[in-house]
Tab-separated table of C-alpha atoms in Angstrom:
chain	number	residue	atom	x	y	z
G	1	MET	CA	0.000	0.000	0.000
G	2	THR	CA	1.565	3.269	-1.127
G	3	ASN	CA	1.390	6.025	1.462
G	4	TYR	CA	1.301	9.258	-0.506
G	5	ARG	CA	1.089	11.195	2.766
G	6	SER	CA	4.565	10.209	3.944
G	7	ASN	CA	6.113	13.482	2.777
G	8	ILE	CA	3.379	15.705	4.223
G	9	THR	CA	4.208	17.643	7.387
G	10	THR	CA	1.705	18.915	9.917
G	11	GLU	CA	3.008	22.478	9.811
G	12	ASN	CA	0.607	25.223	8.723
G	13	PHE	CA	-2.367	22.873	8.493
G	14	ALA	CA	-5.718	24.611	8.024
G	15	PRO	CA	-9.226	23.206	8.506
G	16	VAL	CA	-10.725	21.701	5.354
G	17	LYS	CA	-14.428	22.347	4.845
G	18	MET	CA	-16.866	20.514	2.594
G	19	VAL	CA	-20.550	21.189	1.878
G	20	VAL	CA	-22.962	18.763	0.246
G	21	VAL	CA	-25.584	20.186	-2.140
G	22	ASP	CA	-28.646	18.430	-3.519
G	23	GLY	CA	-32.348	18.925	-4.163
G	24	VAL	CA	-35.493	17.072	-3.170
G	25	VAL	CA	-38.652	17.279	-5.268
G	26	MET	CA	-41.211	18.908	-2.983
G	27	GLY	CA	-42.788	22.295	-2.612
G	28	PRO	CA	-45.936	24.358	-2.212
G	29	THR	CA	-48.417	25.393	-4.876
G	30	VAL	CA	-47.441	28.351	-7.024
G	31	HIS	CA	-49.162	29.787	-10.084
G	32	HIS	CA	-46.152	30.600	-12.293
G	33	ARG	CA	-47.557	28.037	-14.731
G	34	ALA	CA	-50.561	30.351	-15.190
G	35	MET	CA	-48.758	33.688	-15.324
G	36	GLU	CA	-45.139	33.603	-16.420
G	37	GLY	CA	-42.892	35.447	-13.994
G	38	CYS	CA	-45.440	35.733	-11.168
G	39	HIS	CA	-44.495	33.721	-8.068
G	40	ALA	CA	-47.155	35.092	-5.730
G	41	GLU	CA	-49.260	32.774	-3.609
G	42	VAL	CA	-52.375	31.244	-5.120
G	43	ASN	CA	-55.504	33.093	-3.995
G	44	ASN	CA	-57.550	29.919	-3.461
G	45	TYR	CA	-55.681	26.698	-2.616
G	46	CYS	CA	-58.833	24.600	-3.109
G	47	GLY	CA	-58.899	24.539	-6.892
G	48	GLY	CA	-57.547	28.010	-7.584
G	49	VAL	CA	-54.889	28.840	-10.159
G	50	PHE	CA	-54.162	32.571	-9.991
G	51	CYS	CA	-52.890	34.920	-7.329
G	52	ARG	CA	-55.266	37.516	-5.889
G	53	TYR	CA	-54.303	40.142	-8.471
G	54	HIS	CA	-54.515	37.928	-11.563
G	55	ASN	CA	-57.626	36.185	-10.292
G	56	ILE	CA	-59.543	39.466	-10.620
G	57	GLN	CA	-58.318	39.835	-14.200
G	58	TYR	CA	-58.555	36.256	-15.465
G	59	GLY	CA	-60.692	34.366	-12.919
G	60	PRO	CA	-64.011	34.478	-14.827
G	61	LYS	CA	-62.383	33.626	-18.163
G	62	CYS	CA	-61.663	30.273	-19.809
G	63	ARG	CA	-58.444	28.765	-18.494
G	64	VAL	CA	-57.159	27.714	-21.886
G	65	LYS	CA	-54.260	29.963	-22.831
G	66	SER	CA	-55.038	32.719	-25.351
G	67	CYS	CA	-58.784	32.229	-24.879
G	68	ASP	CA	-60.694	35.229	-23.517
G	69	ALA	CA	-64.173	33.671	-23.561
G	70	GLN	CA	-66.194	33.408	-20.346
G	71	LYS	CA	-66.286	30.125	-18.440
G	72	VAL	CA	-69.326	27.864	-18.511
G	73	ALA	CA	-70.877	27.524	-15.072
G	74	GLY	CA	-69.601	24.461	-13.227
G	75	THR	CA	-66.455	24.165	-15.361
G	76	GLU	CA	-63.198	26.040	-15.837
G	77	ALA	CA	-63.520	26.298	-19.628
G	78	CYS	CA	-65.700	28.006	-22.203
G	79	GLU	CA	-68.216	26.234	-24.405
G	80	ALA	CA	-65.594	25.602	-27.108
G	81	HIS	CA	-63.116	24.025	-24.684
G	82	LYS	CA	-65.394	21.923	-22.464
G	83	GLU	CA	-63.875	18.718	-23.882
G	84	MET	CA	-60.470	19.803	-22.591
G	85	TRP	CA	-61.998	20.285	-19.162
G	86	ASN	CA	-63.543	16.801	-19.248
G	87	LYS	CA	-60.177	15.233	-20.078
G	88	HIS	CA	-58.271	17.281	-17.536
G	89	LYS	CA	-58.474	14.767	-14.685
G	90	SER	CA	-56.390	12.244	-16.616
G	91	ASN	CA	-54.280	14.461	-18.854
G	92	TYR	CA	-52.378	17.644	-17.976
G	93	SER	CA	-51.260	19.966	-20.732
G	94	SER	CA	-49.236	23.170	-20.847
G	95	ALA	CA	-51.973	24.638	-23.047
G	96	ILE	CA	-54.478	24.651	-20.181
G	97	LEU	CA	-54.534	26.218	-16.719
G	98	PHE	CA	-57.022	24.027	-14.897
G	99	SER	CA	-54.636	23.430	-11.985
G	100	PRO	CA	-51.724	25.328	-10.467
G	101	ASN	CA	-48.145	24.147	-10.583
G	102	HIS	CA	-45.707	23.459	-7.753
G	103	TYR	CA	-42.174	24.540	-7.043
G	104	TYR	CA	-39.786	22.145	-8.740
G	105	CYS	CA	-37.629	21.297	-5.746
G	106	VAL	CA	-36.010	22.440	-2.540
G	107	GLU	CA	-32.226	22.758	-2.745
G	108	THR	CA	-30.344	22.402	0.502
G	109	VAL	CA	-26.716	22.838	1.489
G	110	CYS	CA	-25.504	20.830	4.452
G	111	ALA	CA	-22.300	19.786	6.138
G	112	PRO	CA	-21.082	16.166	5.808
G	113	CYS	CA	-22.242	15.545	9.383
G	114	GLY	CA	-25.817	16.379	8.360
G	115	VAL	CA	-26.147	19.886	9.802
G	116	VAL	CA	-28.203	22.019	7.395
G	117	ILE	CA	-26.521	25.275	6.376
G	118	ALA	CA	-29.044	26.804	3.962
G	119	TRP	CA	-31.982	25.992	1.712
G	120	LYS	CA	-33.892	27.573	-1.158
G	121	LYS	CA	-36.907	26.761	-3.330
G	122	PHE	CA	-36.189	26.352	-7.051
G	123	VAL	CA	-39.164	27.324	-9.190
G	124	LYS	CA	-38.651	25.445	-12.456
G	125	SER	CA	-35.410	23.465	-12.501
G	126	GLU	CA	-32.290	22.447	-10.627
G	127	SER	CA	-30.085	24.150	-13.202
G	128	THR	CA	-26.402	24.873	-12.745
G	129	ALA	CA	-27.180	28.612	-12.885
G	130	ASN	CA	-29.625	28.271	-9.978
G	131	ILE	CA	-27.101	26.229	-8.007
G	132	MET	CA	-24.352	28.816	-8.510
G	133	GLU	CA	-26.746	31.627	-7.584
G	134	LEU	CA	-27.497	29.820	-4.318
G	135	LEU	CA	-23.806	29.289	-3.563
G	136	ASN	CA	-23.019	32.933	-4.325
G	137	MET	CA	-25.762	33.983	-1.934
G	138	ILE	CA	-24.389	31.802	0.891
G	139	TYR	CA	-20.707	32.547	0.255
G	140	PRO	CA	-20.425	36.086	-1.160
G	141	ILE	CA	-16.765	36.439	-0.140
G	142	PRO	CA	-14.181	34.151	-1.816
G	143	ASP	CA	-12.380	33.509	1.474
G	144	SER	CA	-15.590	32.112	2.976
G	145	CYS	CA	-16.039	29.486	0.246
G	146	PRO	CA	-15.682	25.824	1.269
G	147	ALA	CA	-12.712	23.863	-0.014
G	148	TYR	CA	-14.970	21.162	-1.501
G	149	ILE	CA	-18.499	21.351	-2.882
G	150	CYS	CA	-20.047	17.911	-3.267
G	151	ILE	CA	-22.977	17.621	-5.668
G	152	ASP	CA	-24.298	14.855	-7.902
G	153	LYS	CA	-23.836	16.974	-11.058
G	154	ALA	CA	-20.495	18.500	-10.080
G	155	CYS	CA	-18.985	18.004	-13.535
G	156	LEU	CA	-21.845	19.973	-15.144
G	157	VAL	CA	-21.490	22.730	-12.555
G	158	LEU	CA	-17.733	22.829	-13.153
G	159	ARG	CA	-18.272	23.232	-16.898
G	160	SER	CA	-20.613	26.155	-16.230
G	161	VAL	CA	-18.046	27.744	-13.947
G	162	LEU	CA	-15.377	27.417	-16.629
G	163	LYS	CA	-17.638	29.005	-19.261
G	164	ASN	CA	-18.923	31.879	-17.128
G	165	ILE	CA	-16.329	34.452	-16.132
G	166	LEU	CA	-18.497	35.587	-13.201
G	167	TYR	CA	-18.078	32.150	-11.595
G	168	ARG	CA	-14.325	31.861	-12.156
G	169	PRO	CA	-13.371	33.104	-8.626
G	170	TRP	CA	-14.804	29.860	-7.256
G	171	LEU	CA	-11.908	27.969	-8.812
G	172	LEU	CA	-9.435	29.823	-6.598
G	173	ASN	CA	-10.630	28.318	-3.313
G	174	SER	CA	-13.065	25.511	-4.105
G	175	ARG	CA	-13.217	22.205	-5.905
G	176	PHE	CA	-16.418	20.576	-7.173
G	177	VAL	CA	-16.679	16.818	-6.573
G	178	VAL	CA	-19.391	14.246	-7.263
G	179	ASP	CA	-20.814	12.346	-4.321
G	180	GLY	CA	-19.757	8.724	-4.036
G	181	TYR	CA	-23.208	7.305	-4.812
G	182	HIS	CA	-23.647	9.070	-8.174
G	183	TYR	CA	-19.996	9.010	-9.236
G	184	THR	CA	-20.175	5.346	-10.225
G	185	ASN	CA	-22.842	6.237	-12.833
G	186	HIS	CA	-20.865	9.033	-14.483
G	187	LYS	CA	-19.231	8.314	-17.818
G	188	ALA	CA	-15.873	6.610	-17.542
G	189	ASP	CA	-14.579	8.500	-20.604
G	190	ASP	CA	-15.436	11.937	-19.169
G	191	ASP	CA	-11.903	13.178	-18.533
G	192	LEU	CA	-12.975	16.365	-16.755
G	193	CYS	CA	-15.213	14.453	-14.344
G	194	ARG	CA	-12.676	11.697	-13.675
G	195	THR	CA	-9.781	14.131	-13.226
G	196	PHE	CA	-11.312	16.929	-11.176
G	197	CYS	CA	-14.577	15.598	-9.694
G	198	ASN	CA	-13.470	12.261	-8.246
G	199	PRO	CA	-14.677	12.123	-4.611
G	200	ALA	CA	-11.903	9.745	-3.538
G	201	PRO	CA	-8.861	9.757	-5.853
G	202	SER	CA	-6.282	7.153	-4.883
G	203	ASP	CA	-3.358	8.810	-6.676
G	204	GLY	CA	-2.712	11.423	-3.980
G	205	SER	CA	-4.095	14.327	-6.034
G	206	ALA	CA	-6.569	15.211	-3.258
G	207	PRO	CA	-5.142	14.020	0.077
G	208	ASN	CA	-7.846	15.880	2.007
G	209	LEU	CA	-10.528	13.631	0.528
G	210	VAL	CA	-8.901	10.308	1.461
G	211	ILE	CA	-7.514	9.289	4.830
G	212	ILE	CA	-5.777	6.158	6.060
G	213	GLU	CA	-7.487	4.084	8.740
G	214	HIS	CA	-6.592	0.719	10.274
G	215	ASP	CA	-8.823	-2.328	10.615
G	216	GLN	CA	-9.070	-4.618	13.652
G	217	ASN	CA	-5.931	-6.429	12.545
G	218	GLY	CA	-3.951	-3.234	12.250
G	219	GLN	CA	-3.926	-3.284	8.456
G	220	PRO	CA	-4.149	0.158	6.800
G	221	TYR	CA	-6.851	0.962	4.290
G	222	TYR	CA	-8.068	4.047	2.468
G	223	LYS	CA	-11.232	5.723	3.696
G	224	ARG	CA	-13.185	8.750	2.493
G	225	ALA	CA	-12.599	11.663	4.816
G	226	PHE	CA	-16.112	13.093	4.367
G	227	ASN	CA	-19.596	11.657	4.289
G	228	THR	CA	-20.686	12.615	0.774
G	229	GLN	CA	-24.057	10.905	1.296
G	230	ALA	CA	-25.253	13.390	3.934
G	231	ARG	CA	-27.658	15.072	1.542
G	232	GLU	CA	-29.102	11.783	0.271
G	233	GLN	CA	-29.719	10.782	3.875
G	234	LEU	CA	-31.496	14.081	4.501
G	235	ASN	CA	-33.552	13.592	1.311
G	236	SER	CA	-34.666	10.182	2.522
G	237	TRP	CA	-35.892	11.716	5.775
G	238	LEU	CA	-37.596	14.695	4.091
G	239	GLY	CA	-39.255	12.446	1.529
G	240	GLY	CA	-41.554	11.102	4.227
G	241	PHE	CA	-43.151	14.552	4.531
G	242	GLU	CA	-43.456	15.180	0.776
G	243	PRO	CA	-47.293	14.824	0.535
G	244	ILE	CA	-47.922	17.294	3.384
G	245	PRO	CA	-46.917	20.629	1.786
G	246	LYS	CA	-48.529	20.150	-1.642
G	247	ARG	CA	-51.502	22.357	-0.761
G	248	MET	CA	-49.712	24.654	1.646
G	249	THR	CA	-49.364	28.345	1.070
G	250	VAL	CA	-45.821	29.475	0.312
G	251	SER	CA	-45.463	31.195	3.692
G	252	ASN	CA	-46.753	28.123	5.567
G	253	PHE	CA	-44.409	25.880	3.601
G	254	ASN	CA	-41.435	28.119	4.390
G	255	TRP	CA	-42.217	27.909	8.105
G	256	PHE	CA	-42.872	24.154	7.981
G	257	LEU	CA	-39.687	23.261	6.114
G	258	HIS	CA	-37.488	25.595	8.142
G	259	ALA	CA	-38.869	24.156	11.392
G	260	MET	CA	-38.239	20.580	10.198
G	261	LEU	CA	-34.670	21.395	9.132
G	262	VAL	CA	-33.976	23.104	12.476
G	263	TYR	CA	-35.309	20.011	14.246
G	264	HIS	CA	-33.124	17.768	12.073
G	265	THR	CA	-30.038	19.897	12.761
G	266	GLN	CA	-30.650	19.836	16.523
G	267	HIS	CA	-31.053	16.054	16.379
G	268	VAL	CA	-27.732	15.698	14.514
G	269	LEU	CA	-25.921	17.947	17.013
G	270	ASN	CA	-27.364	16.026	19.975
G	271	ARG	CA	-26.162	12.737	18.507
G	272	GLN	CA	-22.690	14.189	18.010
G	273	GLN	CA	-22.571	15.314	21.628
G	274	GLN	CA	-23.645	11.873	22.825
G	275	ARG	CA	-20.943	10.170	20.747
G	276	GLU	CA	-18.294	12.550	22.035
G	277	MET	CA	-19.385	11.991	25.620
G	278	LYS	CA	-19.363	8.221	25.160
G	279	THR	CA	-15.870	8.394	23.627
G	280	ARG	CA	-14.521	10.461	26.529
G	281	LEU	CA	-16.009	8.130	29.109
G	282	SER	CA	-14.687	5.059	27.290
G	283	ASP	CA	-11.180	6.501	27.301
G	284	ASP	CA	-11.349	7.018	31.071
G	285	LEU	CA	-12.696	3.552	31.975
G	286	PRO	CA	-10.935	0.166	32.000
G	287	GLU	CA	-11.080	-1.810	28.765
G	288	ASP	CA	-13.341	-4.533	30.247
G	289	MET	CA	-16.128	-2.073	31.108
G	290	ASP	CA	-18.850	-0.968	28.669
G	291	VAL	CA	-20.448	2.444	28.525
G	292	ASP	CA	-24.147	2.791	27.707
G	293	ILE	CA	-25.525	6.294	27.128
């Protein structure tokens, strides 16, 4: 086993920080599907489509785009488009506005331990531009940027950074890596991904990502220094609440999600404290005694 750390000294070591970024498909109702560019809350969450302002203007009219005819009583369409209304329950179309849309996803940034750092609702897509906008909002100063940003589409984000001169400062202090779960599915012939986005390179090119541990027999082995699955684990937990906010107002959803993420963060911190306490007590007790906390 080659130890590529043998020539590294401990002088001038600095803390290495990683954040894990990912999105989960959930969100409240929003009527941007009805009125492009308007992200206001829906006026009526029981079958409504428009916000309060646009409901006054378009509420009585047929909900087929570009149709200004009045609705037929008991439907959401005019006489000419009643067939569309009848088929609506089994077939959604971008040409009709019979139901409101939802936010595409919630993007969160968390530490490898699971502590949530920030979150934001993405309206239409989890695009690289939206991801970089979120990161710029959280880390406006280059010196505050984390050393590693772990995301399932890191290679796509890196390509966007290389193409956009406004994102270039991120290359000075940060490196984009793919999480271990998704990295195995990335193309093997993608040189940029394999060279710069590998979450655990074994050639010594990123010694902060790989550490050496020893098994029970004292044999050394390589181990990832960070938990790159922290965001997937958070997604799995949040997914259990996905049906709840579908009909929430935006303000209620914001409160609900923020409260759940605060609860999750407190739970993670409490578990860390318990592990640290158990480790300290174990170090102070004889080897033949067990500690149960």
